[in-house]
Coordinates of N, CA, C and O in Angstrom, one line a residue:
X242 N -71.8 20.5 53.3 CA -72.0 19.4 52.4 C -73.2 19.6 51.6 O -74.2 20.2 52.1
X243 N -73.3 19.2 50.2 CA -74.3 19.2 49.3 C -74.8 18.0 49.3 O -74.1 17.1 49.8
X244 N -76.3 17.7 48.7 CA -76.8 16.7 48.4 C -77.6 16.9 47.1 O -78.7 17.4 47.4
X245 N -77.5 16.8 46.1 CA -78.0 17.0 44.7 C -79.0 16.2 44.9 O -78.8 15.2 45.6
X246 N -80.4 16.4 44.3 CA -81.6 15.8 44.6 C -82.4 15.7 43.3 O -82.5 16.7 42.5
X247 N -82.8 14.5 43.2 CA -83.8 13.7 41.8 C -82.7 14.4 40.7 O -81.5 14.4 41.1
X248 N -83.0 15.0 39.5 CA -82.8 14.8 38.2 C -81.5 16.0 37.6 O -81.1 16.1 36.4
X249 N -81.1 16.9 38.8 CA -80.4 17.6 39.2 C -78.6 17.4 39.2 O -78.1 16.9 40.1
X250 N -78.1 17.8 38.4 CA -76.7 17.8 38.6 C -75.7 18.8 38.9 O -75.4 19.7 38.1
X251 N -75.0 18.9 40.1 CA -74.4 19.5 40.8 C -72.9 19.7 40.0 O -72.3 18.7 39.7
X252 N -72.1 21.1 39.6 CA -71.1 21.3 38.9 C -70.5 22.3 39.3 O -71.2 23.3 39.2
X253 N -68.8 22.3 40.0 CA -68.2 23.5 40.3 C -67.8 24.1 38.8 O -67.3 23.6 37.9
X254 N -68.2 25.2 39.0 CA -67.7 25.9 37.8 C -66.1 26.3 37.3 O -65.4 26.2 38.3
X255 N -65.6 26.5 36.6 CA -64.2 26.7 36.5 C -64.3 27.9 37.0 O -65.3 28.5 36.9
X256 N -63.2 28.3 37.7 CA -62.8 29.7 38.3 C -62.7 31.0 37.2 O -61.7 31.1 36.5
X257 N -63.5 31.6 37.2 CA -63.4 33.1 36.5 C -61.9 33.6 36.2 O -61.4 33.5 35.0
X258 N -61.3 34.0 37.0 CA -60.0 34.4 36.7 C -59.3 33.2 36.2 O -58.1 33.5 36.0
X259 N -59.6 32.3 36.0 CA -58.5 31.3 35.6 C -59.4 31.1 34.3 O -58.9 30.3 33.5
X260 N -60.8 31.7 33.9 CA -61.0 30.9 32.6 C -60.9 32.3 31.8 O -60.5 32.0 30.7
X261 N -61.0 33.7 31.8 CA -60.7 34.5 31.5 C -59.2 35.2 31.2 O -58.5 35.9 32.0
X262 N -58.6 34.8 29.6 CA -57.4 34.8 29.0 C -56.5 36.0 29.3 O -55.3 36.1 29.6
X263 N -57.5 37.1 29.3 CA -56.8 38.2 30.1 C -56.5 38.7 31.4 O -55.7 39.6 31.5
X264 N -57.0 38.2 32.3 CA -57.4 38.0 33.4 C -56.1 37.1 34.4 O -55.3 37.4 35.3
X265 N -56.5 36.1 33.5 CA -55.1 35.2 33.6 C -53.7 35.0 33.6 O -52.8 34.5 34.3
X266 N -53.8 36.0 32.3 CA -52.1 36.4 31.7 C -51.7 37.7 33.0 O -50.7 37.6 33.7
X267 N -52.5 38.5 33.1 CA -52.7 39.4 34.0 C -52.0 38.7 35.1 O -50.8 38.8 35.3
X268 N -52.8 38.0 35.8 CA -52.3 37.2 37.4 C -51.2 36.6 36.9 O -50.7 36.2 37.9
X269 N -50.3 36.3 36.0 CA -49.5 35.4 35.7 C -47.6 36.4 35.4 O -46.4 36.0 35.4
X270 N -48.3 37.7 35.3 CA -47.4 38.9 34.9 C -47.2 39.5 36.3 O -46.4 40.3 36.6
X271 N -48.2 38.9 37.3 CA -48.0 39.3 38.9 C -48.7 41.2 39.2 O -48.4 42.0 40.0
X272 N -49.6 41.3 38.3 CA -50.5 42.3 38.4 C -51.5 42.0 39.4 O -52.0 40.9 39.5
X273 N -51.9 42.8 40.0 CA -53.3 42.7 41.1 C -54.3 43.4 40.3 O -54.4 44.5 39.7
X274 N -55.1 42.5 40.4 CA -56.3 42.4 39.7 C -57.6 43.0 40.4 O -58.3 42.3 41.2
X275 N -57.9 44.4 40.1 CA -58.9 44.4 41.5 C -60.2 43.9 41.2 O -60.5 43.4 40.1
X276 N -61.3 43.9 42.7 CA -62.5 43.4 42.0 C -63.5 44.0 41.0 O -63.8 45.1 41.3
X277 N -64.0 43.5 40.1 CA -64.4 44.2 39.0 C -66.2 44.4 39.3 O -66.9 43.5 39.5
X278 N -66.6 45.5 39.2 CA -67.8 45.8 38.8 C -68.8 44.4 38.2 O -68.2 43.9 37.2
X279 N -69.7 43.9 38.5 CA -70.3 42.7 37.2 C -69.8 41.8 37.5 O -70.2 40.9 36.9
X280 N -68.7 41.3 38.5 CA -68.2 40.4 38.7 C -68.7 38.9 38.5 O -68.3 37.9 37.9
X281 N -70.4 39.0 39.7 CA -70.8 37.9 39.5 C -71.5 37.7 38.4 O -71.7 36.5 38.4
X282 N -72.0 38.3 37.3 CA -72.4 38.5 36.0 C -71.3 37.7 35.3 O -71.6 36.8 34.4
X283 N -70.1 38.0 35.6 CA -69.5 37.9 34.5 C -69.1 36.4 35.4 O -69.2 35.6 34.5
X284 N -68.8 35.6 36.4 CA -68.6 34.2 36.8 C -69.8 33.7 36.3 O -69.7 32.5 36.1
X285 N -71.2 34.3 35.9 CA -72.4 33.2 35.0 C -72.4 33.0 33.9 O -73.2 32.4 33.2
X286 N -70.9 34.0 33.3 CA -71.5 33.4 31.9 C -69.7 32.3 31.4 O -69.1 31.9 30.4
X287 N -69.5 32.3 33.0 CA -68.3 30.6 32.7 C -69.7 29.4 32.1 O -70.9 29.4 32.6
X288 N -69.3 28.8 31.4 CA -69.9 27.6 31.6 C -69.8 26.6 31.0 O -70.4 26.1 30.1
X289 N -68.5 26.4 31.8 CA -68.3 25.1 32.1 C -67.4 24.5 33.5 O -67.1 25.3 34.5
X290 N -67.2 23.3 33.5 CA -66.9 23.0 35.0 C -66.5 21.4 34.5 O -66.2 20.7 33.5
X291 N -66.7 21.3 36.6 CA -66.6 19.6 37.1 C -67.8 19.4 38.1 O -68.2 19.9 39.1
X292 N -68.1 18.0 37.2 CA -69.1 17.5 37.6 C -68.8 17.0 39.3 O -68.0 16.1 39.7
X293 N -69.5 17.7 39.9 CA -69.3 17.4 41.9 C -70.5 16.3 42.2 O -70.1 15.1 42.4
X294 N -71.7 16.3 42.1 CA -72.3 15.4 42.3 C -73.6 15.3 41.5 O -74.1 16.3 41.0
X295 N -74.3 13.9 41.2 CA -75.3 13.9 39.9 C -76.4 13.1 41.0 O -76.0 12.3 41.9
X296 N -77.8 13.5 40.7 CA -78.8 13.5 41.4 C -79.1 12.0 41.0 O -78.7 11.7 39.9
X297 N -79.9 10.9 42.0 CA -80.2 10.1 41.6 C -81.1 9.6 40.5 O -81.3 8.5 40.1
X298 N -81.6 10.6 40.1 CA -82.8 10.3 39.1 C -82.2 11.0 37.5 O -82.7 10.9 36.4
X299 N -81.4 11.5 38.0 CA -80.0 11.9 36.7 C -80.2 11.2 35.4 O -80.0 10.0 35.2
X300 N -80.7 12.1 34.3 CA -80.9 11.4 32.8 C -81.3 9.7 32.8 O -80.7 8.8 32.1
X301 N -82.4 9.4 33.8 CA -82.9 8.1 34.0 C -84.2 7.9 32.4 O -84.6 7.0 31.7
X302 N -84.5 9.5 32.6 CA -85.3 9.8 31.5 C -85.2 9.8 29.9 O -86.0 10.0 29.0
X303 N -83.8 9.5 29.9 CA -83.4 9.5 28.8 C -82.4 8.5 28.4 O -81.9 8.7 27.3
X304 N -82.0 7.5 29.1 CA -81.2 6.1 28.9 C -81.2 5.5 30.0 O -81.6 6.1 30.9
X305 N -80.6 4.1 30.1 CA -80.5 3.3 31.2 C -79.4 3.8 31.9 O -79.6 4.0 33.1
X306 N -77.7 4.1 31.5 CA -76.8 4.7 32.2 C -76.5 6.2 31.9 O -76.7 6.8 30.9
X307 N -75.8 6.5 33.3 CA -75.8 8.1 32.9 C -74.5 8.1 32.5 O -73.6 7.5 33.1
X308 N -74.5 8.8 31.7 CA -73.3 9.5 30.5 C -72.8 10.2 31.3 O -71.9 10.5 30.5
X309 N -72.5 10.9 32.5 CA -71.3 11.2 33.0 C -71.0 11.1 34.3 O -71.9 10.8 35.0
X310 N -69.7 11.1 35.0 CA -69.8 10.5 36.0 C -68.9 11.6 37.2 O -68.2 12.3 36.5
X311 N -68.8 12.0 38.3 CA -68.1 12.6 38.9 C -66.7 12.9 38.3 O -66.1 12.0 37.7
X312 N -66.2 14.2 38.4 CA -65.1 14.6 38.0 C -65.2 15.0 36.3 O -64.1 15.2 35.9
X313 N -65.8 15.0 35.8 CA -66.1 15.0 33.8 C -66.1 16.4 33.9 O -66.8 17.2 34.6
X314 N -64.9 16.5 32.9 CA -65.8 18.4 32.6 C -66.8 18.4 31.8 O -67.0 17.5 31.0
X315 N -67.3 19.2 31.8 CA -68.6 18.8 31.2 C -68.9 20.7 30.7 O -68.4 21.5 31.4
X316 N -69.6 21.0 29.3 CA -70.1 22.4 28.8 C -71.7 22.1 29.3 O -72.4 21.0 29.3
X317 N -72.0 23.7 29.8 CA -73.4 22.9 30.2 C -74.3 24.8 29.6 O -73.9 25.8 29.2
X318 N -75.5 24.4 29.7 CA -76.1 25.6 28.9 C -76.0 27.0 29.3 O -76.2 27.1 30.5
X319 N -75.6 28.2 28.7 CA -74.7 29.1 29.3 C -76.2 30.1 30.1 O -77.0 30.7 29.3
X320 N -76.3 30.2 31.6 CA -76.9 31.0 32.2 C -78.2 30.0 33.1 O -79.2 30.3 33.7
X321 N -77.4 28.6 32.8 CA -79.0 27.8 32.9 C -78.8 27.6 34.7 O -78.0 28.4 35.2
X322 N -79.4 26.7 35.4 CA -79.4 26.6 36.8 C -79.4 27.8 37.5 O -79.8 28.9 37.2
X323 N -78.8 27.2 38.8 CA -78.6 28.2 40.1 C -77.6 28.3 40.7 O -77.4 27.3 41.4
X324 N -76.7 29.2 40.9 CA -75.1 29.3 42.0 C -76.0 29.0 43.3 O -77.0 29.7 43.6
X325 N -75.5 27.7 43.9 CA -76.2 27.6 45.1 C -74.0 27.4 46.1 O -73.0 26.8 45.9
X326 N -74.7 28.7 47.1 CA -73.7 28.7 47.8 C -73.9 28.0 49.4 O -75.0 28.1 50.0
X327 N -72.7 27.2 50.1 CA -73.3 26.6 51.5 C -73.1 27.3 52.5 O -71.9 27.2 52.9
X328 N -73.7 27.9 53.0 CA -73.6 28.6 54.4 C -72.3 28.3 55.7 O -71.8 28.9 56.5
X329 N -72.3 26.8 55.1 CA -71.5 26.3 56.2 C -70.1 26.6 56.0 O -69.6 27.4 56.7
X330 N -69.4 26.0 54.7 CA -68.4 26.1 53.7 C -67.9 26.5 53.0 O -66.8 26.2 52.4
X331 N -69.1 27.7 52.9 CA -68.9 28.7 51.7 C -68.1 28.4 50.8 O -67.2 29.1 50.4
X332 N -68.8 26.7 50.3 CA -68.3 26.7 49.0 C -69.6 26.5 47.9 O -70.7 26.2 48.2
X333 N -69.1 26.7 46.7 CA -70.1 27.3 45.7 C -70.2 26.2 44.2 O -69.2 25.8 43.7
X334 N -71.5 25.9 43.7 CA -71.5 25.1 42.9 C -72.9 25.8 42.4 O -73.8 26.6 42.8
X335 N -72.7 24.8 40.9 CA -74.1 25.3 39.5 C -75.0 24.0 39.9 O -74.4 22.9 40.0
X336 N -76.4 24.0 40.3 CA -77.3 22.9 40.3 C -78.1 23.3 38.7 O -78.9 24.2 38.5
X337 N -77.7 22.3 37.8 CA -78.5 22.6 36.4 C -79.7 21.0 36.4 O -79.6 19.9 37.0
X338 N -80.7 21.4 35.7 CA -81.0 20.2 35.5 C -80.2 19.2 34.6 O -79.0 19.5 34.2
X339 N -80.8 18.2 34.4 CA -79.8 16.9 33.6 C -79.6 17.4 32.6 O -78.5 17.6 32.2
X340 N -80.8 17.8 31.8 CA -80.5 18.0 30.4 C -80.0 19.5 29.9 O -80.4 20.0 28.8
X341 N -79.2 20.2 30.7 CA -78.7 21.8 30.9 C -77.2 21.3 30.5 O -76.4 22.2 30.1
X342 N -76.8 19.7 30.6 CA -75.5 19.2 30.4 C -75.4 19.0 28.8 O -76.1 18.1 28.3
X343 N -74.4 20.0 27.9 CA -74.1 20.0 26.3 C -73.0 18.5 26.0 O -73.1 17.7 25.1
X344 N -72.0 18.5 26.8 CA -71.3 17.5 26.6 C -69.8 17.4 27.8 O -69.5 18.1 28.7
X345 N -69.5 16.6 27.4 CA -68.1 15.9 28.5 C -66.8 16.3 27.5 O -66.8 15.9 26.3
X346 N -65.9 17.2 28.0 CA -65.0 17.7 27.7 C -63.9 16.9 27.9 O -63.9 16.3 28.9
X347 N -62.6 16.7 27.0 CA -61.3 16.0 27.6 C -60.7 16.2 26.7 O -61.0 16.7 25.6
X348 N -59.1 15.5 27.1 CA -58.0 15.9 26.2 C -57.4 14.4 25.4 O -56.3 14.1 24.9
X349 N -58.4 13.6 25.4 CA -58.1 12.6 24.4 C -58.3 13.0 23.3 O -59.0 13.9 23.0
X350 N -57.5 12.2 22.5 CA -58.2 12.5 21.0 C -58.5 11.0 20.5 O -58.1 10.0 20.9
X351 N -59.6 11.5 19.4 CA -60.6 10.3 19.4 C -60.3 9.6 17.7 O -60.9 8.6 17.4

């Protein structure tokens, strides 16, 4: 379990092979993909994701409500935060600060 702390927002990143077009098509044509050289290099420069959890002191500094809410995809600054992995779960998330968040992504049109 995570706990995102003060001004801190917690974001799983989109999965590498699923955001990488060739990569993709590749797994999708039933090719094995081996592990590549740079790999984790190349999962820091995804960036973007879903918002997992937002710190309580989250853009307090900068409006009364926070602008995004669990689940938002969200673009956030490319290389910014830390891959923080859990020991327990080994599962894996971006802790960026608040303002490392560019915007909320969706498929409405406006």
């Amino acid at each position: 379990m995570f706990q995102t702390l003060l001004h801190r927002v917690a974001v799983k990143p989109f999965d590498f092979d699923e955001w990488d077009d060739t990569r993709k098509k590749l797994k999708e044509m039933g090719f094995a993909i081996p592990e590549m050289e740079g790999k984790e290099r190349a999962k820091a420069s995804v960036d973007m994701g879903t918002v997992y959890q937002i710190g309580p002191t989250a853009f307090t500094s900068f409006q009364d409500e926070c602008p995004v809410k669990v689940g938002d995809v969200v673009a956030y600054v490319k290389n910014a935060g830390k891959i923080v992995r859990n020991p327990f779960s080994d599962e894996e998330v971006y802790v960026l600060n608040d303002e490392d968040l560019l915007m909320i992504l969706s498929k409405e049109a406006e």
